[in-house]
Tab-separated table of C-alpha atoms in Angstrom:
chain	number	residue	atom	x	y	z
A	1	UNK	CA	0.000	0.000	0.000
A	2	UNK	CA	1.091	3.534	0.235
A	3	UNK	CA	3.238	4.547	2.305
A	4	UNK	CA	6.377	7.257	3.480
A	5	UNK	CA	9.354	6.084	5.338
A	6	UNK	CA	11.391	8.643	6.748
A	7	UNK	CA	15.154	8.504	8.590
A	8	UNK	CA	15.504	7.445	11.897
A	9	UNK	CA	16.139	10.234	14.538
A	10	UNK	CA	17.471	12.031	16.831
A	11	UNK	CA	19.467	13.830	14.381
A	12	UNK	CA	21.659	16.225	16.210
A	13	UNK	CA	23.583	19.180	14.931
A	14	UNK	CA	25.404	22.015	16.074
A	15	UNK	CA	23.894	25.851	15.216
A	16	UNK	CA	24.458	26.793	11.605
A	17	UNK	CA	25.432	23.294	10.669
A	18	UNK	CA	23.817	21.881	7.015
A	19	UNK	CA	20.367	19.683	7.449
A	20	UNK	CA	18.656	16.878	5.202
A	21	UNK	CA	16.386	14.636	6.219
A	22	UNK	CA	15.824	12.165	3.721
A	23	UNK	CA	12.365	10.632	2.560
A	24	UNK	CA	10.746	8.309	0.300
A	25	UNK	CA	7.406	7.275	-0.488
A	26	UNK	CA	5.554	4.502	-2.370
A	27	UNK	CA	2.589	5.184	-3.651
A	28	UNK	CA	0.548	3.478	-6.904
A	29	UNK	CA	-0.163	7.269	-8.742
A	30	UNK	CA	1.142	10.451	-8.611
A	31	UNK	CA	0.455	11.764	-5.101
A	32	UNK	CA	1.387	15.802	-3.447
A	33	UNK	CA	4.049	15.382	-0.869
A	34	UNK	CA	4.259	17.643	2.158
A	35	UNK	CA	6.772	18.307	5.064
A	36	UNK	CA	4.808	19.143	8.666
A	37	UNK	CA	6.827	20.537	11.970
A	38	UNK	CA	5.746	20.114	15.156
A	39	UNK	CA	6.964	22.088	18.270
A	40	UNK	CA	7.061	20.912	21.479
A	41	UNK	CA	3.526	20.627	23.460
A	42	UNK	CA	1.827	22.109	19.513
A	43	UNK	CA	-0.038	20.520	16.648
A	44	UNK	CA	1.670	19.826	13.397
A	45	UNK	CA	2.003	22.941	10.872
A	46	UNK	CA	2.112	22.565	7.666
A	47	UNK	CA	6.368	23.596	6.636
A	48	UNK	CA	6.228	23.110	2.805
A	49	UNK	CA	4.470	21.088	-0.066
A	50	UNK	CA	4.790	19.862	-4.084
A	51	UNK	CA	2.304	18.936	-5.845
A	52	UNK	CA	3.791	17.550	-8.668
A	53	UNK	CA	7.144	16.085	-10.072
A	54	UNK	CA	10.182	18.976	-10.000
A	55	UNK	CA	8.615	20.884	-8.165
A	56	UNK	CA	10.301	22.485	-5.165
A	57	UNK	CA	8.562	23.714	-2.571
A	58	UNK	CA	10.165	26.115	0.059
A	59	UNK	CA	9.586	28.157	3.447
A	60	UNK	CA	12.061	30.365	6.556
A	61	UNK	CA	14.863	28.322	5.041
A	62	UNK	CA	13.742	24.803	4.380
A	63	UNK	CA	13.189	23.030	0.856
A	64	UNK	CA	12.298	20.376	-0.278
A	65	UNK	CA	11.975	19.008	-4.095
A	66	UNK	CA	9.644	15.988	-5.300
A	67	UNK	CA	11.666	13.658	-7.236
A	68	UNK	CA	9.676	11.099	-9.159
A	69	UNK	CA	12.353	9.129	-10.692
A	70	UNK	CA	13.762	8.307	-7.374
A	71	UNK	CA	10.312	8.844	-5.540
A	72	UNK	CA	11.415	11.064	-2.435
A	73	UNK	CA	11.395	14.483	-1.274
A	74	UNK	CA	14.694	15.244	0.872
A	75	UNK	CA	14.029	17.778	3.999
A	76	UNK	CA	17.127	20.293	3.500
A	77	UNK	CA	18.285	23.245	5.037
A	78	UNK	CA	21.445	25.432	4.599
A	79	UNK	CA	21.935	26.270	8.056
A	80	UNK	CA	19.851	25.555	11.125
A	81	UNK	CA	19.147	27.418	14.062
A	82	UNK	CA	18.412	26.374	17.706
A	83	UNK	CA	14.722	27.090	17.085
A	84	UNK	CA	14.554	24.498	14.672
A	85	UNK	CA	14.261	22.095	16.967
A	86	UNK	CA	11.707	20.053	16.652
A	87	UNK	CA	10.055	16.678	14.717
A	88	UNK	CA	9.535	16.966	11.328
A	89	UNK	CA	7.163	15.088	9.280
A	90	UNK	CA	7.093	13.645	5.645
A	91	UNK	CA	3.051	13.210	4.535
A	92	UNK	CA	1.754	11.929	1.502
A	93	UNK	CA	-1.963	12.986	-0.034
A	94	UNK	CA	-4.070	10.445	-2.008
A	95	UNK	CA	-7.038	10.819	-3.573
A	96	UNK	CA	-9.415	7.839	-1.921
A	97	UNK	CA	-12.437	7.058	-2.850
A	98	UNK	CA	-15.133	9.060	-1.279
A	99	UNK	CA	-13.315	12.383	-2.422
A	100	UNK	CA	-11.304	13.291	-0.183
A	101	UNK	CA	-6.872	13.553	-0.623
A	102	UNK	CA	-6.372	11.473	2.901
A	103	UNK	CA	-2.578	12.100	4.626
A	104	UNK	CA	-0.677	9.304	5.054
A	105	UNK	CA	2.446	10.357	7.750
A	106	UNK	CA	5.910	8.805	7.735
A	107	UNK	CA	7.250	8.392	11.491
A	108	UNK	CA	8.536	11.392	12.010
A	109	UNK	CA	12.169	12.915	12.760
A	110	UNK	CA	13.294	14.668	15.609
A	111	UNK	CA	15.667	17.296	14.989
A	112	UNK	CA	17.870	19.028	17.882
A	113	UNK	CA	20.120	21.782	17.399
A	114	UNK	CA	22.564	23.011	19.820
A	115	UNK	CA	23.972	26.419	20.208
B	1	UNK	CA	-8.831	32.893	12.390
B	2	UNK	CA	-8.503	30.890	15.705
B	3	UNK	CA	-6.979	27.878	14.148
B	4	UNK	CA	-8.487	24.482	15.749
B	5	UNK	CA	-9.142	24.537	19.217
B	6	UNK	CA	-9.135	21.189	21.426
B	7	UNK	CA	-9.814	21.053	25.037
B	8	UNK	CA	-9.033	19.934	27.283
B	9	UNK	CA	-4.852	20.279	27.162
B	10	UNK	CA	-4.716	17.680	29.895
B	11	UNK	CA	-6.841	14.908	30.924
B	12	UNK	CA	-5.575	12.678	33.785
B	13	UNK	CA	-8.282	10.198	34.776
B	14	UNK	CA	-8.635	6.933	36.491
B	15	UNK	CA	-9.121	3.262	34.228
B	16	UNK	CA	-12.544	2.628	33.637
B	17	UNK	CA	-13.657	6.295	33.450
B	18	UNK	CA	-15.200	8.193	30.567
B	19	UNK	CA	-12.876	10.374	28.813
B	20	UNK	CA	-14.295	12.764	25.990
B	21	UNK	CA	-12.287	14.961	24.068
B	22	UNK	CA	-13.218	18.314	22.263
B	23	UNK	CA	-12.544	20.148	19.394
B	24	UNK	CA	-13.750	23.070	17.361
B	25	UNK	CA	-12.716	23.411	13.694
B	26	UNK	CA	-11.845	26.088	11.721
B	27	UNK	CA	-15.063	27.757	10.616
B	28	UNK	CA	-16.006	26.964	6.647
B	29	UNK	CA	-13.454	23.678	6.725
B	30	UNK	CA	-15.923	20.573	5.999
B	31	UNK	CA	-13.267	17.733	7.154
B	32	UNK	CA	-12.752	16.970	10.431
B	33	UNK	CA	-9.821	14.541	11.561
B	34	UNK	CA	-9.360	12.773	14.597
B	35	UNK	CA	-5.832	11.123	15.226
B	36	UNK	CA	-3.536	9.689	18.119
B	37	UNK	CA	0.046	10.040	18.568
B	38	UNK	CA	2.391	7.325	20.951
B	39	UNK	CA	5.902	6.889	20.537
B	40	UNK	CA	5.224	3.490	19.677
B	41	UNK	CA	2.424	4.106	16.900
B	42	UNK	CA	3.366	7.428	15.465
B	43	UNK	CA	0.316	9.529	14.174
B	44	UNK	CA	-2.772	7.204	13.451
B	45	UNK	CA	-5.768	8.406	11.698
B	46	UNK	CA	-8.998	7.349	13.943
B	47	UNK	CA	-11.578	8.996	12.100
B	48	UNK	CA	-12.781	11.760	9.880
B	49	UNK	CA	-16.031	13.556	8.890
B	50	UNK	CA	-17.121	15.636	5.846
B	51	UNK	CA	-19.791	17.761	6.728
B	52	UNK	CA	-20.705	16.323	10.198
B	53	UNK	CA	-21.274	12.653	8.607
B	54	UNK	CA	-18.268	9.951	9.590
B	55	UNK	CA	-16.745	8.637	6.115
B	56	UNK	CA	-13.842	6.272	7.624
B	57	UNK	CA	-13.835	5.019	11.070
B	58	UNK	CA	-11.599	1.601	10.455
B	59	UNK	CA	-9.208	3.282	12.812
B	60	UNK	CA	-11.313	3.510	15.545
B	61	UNK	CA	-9.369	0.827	17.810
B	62	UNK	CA	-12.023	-0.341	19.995
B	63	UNK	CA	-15.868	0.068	20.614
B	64	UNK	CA	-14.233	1.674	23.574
B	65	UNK	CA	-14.284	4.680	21.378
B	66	UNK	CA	-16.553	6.781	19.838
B	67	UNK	CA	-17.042	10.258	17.886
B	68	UNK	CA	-19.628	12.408	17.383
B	69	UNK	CA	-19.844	15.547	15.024
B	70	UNK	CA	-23.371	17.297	15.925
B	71	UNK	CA	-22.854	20.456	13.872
B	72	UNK	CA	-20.146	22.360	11.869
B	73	UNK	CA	-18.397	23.578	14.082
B	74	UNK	CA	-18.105	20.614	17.366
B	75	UNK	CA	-16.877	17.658	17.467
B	76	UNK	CA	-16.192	14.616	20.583
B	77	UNK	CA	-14.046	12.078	21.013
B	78	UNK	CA	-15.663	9.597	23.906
B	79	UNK	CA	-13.138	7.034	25.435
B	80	UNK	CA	-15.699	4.353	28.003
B	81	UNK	CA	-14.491	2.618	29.374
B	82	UNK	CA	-10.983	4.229	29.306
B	83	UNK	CA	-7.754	1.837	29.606
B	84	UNK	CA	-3.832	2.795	30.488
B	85	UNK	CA	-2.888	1.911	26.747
B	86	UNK	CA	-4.967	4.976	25.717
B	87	UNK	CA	-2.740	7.353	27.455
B	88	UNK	CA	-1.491	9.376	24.053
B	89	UNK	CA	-1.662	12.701	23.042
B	90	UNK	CA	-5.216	13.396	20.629
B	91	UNK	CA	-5.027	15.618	18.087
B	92	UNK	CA	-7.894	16.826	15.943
B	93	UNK	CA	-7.538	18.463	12.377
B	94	UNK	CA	-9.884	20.130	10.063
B	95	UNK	CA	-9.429	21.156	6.594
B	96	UNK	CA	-11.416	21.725	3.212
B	97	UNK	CA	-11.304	19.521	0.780
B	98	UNK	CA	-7.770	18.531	-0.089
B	99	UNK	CA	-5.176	19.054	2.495
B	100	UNK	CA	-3.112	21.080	3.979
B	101	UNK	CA	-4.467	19.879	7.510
B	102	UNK	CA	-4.566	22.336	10.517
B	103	UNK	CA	-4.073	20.924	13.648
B	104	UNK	CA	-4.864	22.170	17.232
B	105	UNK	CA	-2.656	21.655	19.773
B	106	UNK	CA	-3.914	18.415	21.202
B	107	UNK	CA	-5.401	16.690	24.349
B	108	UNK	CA	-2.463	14.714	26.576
B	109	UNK	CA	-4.505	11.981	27.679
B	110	UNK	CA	-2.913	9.839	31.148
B	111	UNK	CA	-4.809	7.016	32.529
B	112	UNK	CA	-3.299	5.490	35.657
């Protein structure tokens, strides 16, 4: 079925260091691919999204492009900050019968940064 | 806009009690999501509505649990009897037709 595997965390890096967190996705069609953040003790916010093969999408510093032939879409970031801490989620959206484009999450990964 | 709002934050209760959960969606979204996160399980989709009627409940993990959606804008979770292996944090998410979801901020559910 479909699905979104993400990298293991903790990943751990030092202020200003270079991020990716990798993820791939299998999936029977052509689904949009999002990346959601979640703070400590908050709900999941939507960080960026693609909608369709090439396409980057991008927001405060993060990107993230949907490659088909290799079906993932790579978390990156050129240098993190201490309030960037936090687990980051790789989603895929279906359309299921009924409608509706239902999110399947990956695992999540949670990132710390240290001053 | 208010966003989502669940309450309560916290919920400590006793096993065998009944639990229910709020949440209040952003006005003019017509889905409604219901999902639990555990370190073990990750995020699991329970349930979700479009306009107030459930569609998919096949995560619902027990007849333990139950959700209503009255009207457009309220929704419950009900947990009876509740059980220590529901302890998890409950998030509910609205959104219009195709995603992005918003999320509130969640109910941290402890049963001792």
């Amino acid at each position: 079925g479909d699905s979104v595997t993400q990298m293991e965390g903790p990943v751990t890096l030092s202020e200003e260091a270079f991020l990716t967190i990798n993820c791939t996705y299998t999936a029977t069609g052509y689904p949009s691919l999002f990346w959601y953040v979640q703070y400590p003790g908050e709900g999941l916010q939507l960080l960026l999204k693609a909608t369709k093969a090439d396409d980057k999408g991008s927001n405060k510093g993060f990107e993230a492009t949907y490659r088909k032939e290799t079906t993932s879409f790579h978390l990156e970031k050129g240098s993190v900050q201490v309030s960037d801490s936090a687990v980051y989620f790789c989603a895929l959206s279906f359309l299921f019968s009924g409608g509706y484009n239902k999110l399947i999450f990956g695992a999540g990964t949670r990132l710390a940064v240290h001053p | 806009d208010a966003g989502v709002i669940q309450s309560p934050r916290h919920e400590v209760t006793e096993m065998g009690q009944e639990v229910t959960l709020r949440c209040k969606p952003i006005s003019g979204h017509d889905y409604l999501f219901w999902y639990r996160q555990t370190m073990m399980r990750g995020l699991e989709l329970l349930i979700y509505f479009n306009n107030n009627v459930p569609i998919d409940d096949s995560g619902m993990p027990e007849d333990r649990f139950s959700a209503k959606m009255p009207n457009a804008s309220f929704s419950t979770l009900k947990i009876q009897p509740s059980e220590p292996r529901d302890s998890a944090v409950y998030f509910c998410a609205s959104s219009l037709k195709r995603p992005p979801l918003h999320f509130g901020n969640g109910t941290r559910l402890t049963v001792t």
